[in-house]
mmCIF file of C-alpha atoms in Angstrom:
data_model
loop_
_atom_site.group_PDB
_atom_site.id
_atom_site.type_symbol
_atom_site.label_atom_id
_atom_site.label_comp_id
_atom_site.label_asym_id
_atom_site.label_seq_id
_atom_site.Cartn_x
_atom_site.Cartn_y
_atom_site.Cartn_z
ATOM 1 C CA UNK J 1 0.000 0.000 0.000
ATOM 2 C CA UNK J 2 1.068 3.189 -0.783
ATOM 3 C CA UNK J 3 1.879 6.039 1.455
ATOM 4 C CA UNK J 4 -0.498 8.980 1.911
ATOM 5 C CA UNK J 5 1.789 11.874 0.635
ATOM 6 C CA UNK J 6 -0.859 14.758 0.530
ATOM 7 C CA UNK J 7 -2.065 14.052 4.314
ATOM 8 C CA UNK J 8 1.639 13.437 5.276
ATOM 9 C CA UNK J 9 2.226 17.298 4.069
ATOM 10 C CA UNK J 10 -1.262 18.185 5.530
ATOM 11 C CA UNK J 11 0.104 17.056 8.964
ATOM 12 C CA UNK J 12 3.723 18.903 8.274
ATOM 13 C CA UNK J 13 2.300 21.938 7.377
ATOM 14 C CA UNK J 14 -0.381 22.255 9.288
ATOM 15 C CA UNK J 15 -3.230 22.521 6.594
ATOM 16 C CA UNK J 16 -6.842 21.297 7.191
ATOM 17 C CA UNK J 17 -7.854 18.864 4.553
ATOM 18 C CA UNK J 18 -10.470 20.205 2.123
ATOM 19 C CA UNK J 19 -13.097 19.512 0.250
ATOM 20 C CA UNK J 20 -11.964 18.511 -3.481
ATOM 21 C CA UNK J 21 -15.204 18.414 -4.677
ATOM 22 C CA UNK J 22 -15.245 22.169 -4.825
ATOM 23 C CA UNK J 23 -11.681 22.724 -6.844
ATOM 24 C CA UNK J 24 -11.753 23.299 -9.980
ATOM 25 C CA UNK J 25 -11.190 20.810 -12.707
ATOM 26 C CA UNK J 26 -7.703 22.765 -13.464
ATOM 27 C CA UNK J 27 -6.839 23.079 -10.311
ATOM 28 C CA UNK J 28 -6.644 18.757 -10.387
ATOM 29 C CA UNK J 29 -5.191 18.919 -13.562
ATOM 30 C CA UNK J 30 -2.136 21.377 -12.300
ATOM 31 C CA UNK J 31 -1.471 18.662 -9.097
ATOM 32 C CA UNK J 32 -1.876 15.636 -11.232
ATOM 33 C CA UNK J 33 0.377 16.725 -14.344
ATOM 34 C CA UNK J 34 2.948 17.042 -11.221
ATOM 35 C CA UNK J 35 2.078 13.534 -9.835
ATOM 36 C CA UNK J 36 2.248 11.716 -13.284
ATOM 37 C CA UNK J 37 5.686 13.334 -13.601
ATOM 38 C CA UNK J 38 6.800 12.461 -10.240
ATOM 39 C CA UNK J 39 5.772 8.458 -11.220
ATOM 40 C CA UNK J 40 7.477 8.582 -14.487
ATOM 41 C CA UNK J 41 10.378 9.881 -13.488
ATOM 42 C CA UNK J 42 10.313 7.940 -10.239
ATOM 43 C CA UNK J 43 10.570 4.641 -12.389
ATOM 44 C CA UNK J 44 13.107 5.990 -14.734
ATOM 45 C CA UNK J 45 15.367 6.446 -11.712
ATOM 46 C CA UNK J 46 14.961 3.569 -9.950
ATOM 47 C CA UNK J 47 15.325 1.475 -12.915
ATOM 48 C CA UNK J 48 19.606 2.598 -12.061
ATOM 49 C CA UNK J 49 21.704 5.899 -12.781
ATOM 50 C CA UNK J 50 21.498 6.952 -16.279
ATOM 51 C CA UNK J 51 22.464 10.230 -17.505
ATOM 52 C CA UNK J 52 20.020 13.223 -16.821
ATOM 53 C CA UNK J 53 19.792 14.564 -20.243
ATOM 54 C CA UNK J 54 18.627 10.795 -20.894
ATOM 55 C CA UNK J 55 16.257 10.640 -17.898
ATOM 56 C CA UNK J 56 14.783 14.260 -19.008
ATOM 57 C CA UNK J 57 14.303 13.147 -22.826
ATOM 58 C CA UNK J 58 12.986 10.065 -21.709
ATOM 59 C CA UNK J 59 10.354 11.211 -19.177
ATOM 60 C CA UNK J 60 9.335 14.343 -21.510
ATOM 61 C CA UNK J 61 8.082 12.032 -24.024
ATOM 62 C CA UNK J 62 6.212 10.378 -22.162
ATOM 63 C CA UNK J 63 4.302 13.414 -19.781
ATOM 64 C CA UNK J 64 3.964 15.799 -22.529
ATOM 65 C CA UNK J 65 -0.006 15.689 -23.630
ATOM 66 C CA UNK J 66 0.342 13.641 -26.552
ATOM 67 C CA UNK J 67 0.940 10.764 -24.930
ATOM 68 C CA UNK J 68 -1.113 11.452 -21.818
ATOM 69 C CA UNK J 69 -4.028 12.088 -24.716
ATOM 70 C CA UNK J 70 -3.132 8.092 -25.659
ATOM 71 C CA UNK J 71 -3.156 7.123 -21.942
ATOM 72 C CA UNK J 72 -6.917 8.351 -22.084
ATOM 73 C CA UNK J 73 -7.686 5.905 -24.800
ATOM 74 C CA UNK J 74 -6.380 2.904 -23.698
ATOM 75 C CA UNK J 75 -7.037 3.940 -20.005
ATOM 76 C CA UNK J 76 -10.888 5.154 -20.239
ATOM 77 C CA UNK J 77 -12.677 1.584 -19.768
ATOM 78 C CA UNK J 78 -10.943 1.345 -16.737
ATOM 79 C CA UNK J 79 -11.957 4.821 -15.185
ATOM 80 C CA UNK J 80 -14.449 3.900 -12.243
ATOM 81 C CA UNK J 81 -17.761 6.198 -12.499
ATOM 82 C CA UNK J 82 -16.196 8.819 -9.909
ATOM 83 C CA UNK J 83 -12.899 8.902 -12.348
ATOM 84 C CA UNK J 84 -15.278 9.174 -15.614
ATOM 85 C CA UNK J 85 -16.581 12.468 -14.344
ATOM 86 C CA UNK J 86 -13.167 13.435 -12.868
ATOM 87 C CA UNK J 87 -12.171 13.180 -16.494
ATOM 88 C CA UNK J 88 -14.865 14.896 -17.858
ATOM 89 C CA UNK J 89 -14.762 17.622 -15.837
ATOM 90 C CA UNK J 90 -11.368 18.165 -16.703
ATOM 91 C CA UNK J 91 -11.741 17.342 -20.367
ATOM 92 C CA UNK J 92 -14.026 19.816 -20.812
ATOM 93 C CA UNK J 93 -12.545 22.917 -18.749
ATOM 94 C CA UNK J 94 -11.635 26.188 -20.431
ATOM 95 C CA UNK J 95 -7.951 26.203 -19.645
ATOM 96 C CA UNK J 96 -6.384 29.299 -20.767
ATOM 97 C CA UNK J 97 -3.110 27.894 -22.389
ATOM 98 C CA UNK J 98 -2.292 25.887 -25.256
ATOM 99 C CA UNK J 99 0.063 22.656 -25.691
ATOM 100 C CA UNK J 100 3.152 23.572 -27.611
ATOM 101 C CA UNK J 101 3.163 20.448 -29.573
ATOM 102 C CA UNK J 102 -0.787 18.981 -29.180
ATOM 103 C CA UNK J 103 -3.688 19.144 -30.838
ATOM 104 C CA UNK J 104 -6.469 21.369 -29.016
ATOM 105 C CA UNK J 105 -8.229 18.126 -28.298
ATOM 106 C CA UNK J 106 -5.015 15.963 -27.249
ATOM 107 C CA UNK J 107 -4.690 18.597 -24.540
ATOM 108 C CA UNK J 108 -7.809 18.418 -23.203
ATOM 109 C CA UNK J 109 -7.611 14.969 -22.997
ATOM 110 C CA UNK J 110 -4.617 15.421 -21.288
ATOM 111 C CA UNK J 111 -5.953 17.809 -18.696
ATOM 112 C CA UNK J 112 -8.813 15.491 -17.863
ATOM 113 C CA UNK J 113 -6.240 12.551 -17.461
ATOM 114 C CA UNK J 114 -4.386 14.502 -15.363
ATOM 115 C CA UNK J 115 -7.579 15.842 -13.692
ATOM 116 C CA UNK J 116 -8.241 11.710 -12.472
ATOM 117 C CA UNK J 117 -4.236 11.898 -11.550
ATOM 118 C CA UNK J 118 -4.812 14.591 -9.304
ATOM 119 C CA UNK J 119 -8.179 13.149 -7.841
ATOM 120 C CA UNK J 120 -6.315 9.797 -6.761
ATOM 121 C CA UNK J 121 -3.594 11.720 -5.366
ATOM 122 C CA UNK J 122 -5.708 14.003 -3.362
ATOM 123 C CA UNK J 123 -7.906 11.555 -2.056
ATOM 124 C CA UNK J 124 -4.835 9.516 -1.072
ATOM 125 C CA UNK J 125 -5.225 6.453 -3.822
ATOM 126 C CA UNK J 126 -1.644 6.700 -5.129
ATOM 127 C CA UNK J 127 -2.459 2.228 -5.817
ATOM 128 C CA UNK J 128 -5.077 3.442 -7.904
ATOM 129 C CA UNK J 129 -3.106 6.011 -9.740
ATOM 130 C CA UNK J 130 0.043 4.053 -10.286
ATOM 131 C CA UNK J 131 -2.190 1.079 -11.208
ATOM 132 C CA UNK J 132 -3.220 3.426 -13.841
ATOM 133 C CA UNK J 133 -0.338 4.736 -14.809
ATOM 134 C CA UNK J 134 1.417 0.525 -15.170
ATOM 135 C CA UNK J 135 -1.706 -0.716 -17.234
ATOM 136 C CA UNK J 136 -1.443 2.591 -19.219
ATOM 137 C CA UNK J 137 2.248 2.052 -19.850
ATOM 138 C CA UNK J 138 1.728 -1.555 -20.682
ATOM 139 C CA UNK J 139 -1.313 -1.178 -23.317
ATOM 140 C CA UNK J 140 1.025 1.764 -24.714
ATOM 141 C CA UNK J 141 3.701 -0.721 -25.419
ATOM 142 C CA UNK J 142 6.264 2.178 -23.959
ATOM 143 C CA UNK J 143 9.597 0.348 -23.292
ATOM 144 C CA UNK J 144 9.592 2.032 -19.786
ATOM 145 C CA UNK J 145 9.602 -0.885 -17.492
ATOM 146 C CA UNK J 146 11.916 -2.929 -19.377
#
């Protein structure tokens, strides 16, 4: 089982838990990009030192909203009901910025998979969001975990 990191910082800090139900869809988004980078890169590292410039390449392909767009895909039959409407709620925010190198609609899939991302995370289900991210990885075919 995972650790809780959000209430472990809660407790650190200080900071009453709140309600997610009333953040925004961007505001998940905006945690959860951070928490999909923080797994990718997490198994590029452990996997043993490699260069940085090869770690950085490496996990930029794989966050950018491209391929979190694909994740969706092979990754949306498996959203439970509560991570459906996580996604759609962040699918279909107005977020004022663009991708540099996504279609319009790749990046709102994006934002809505990283909208679910930062659902898990806040609720304290990083299982559920790494399971996610494996069976994501592994449908994808991305040479990650080899």
């Amino acid at each position: 089982m995972a650790a809780d990191l959000n209430a472990y910082l809660n407790e650190q800090f200080g900071i009453s838990p709140q309600d997610i139900r009333t953040y925004s869809p961007l505001t998940l988004a905006y945690i959860g990009d951070a928490i999909f980078d923080v797994i990718i890169r997490s198994i590029l590292v452990n996997k043993g030192n490699t260069a940085v410039n090869k770690l950085h390449t490496r996990a930029s392909s794989i966050v950018k909203a491209k391929t979190q767009a694909e994740f969706v895909k092979v990754l949306k039959d498996e959203f439970t009901e509560e991570e459906s409407d996580y996604y759609r709620r962040g699918r279909n925010s107005k977020p004022h910025t663009k991708a540099k190198n996504a279609s319009t609609i790749e990046y709102l899939e994006a934002t809505g998979f990283e909208a679910v991302m930062g659902f898990l995370y806040l609720t304290g289900n990083m299982d559920r969001a790494c399971e996610l991210v494996k069976k994501g990885i592994e449908k994808l075919g991305l040479d990650i975990l080899e």
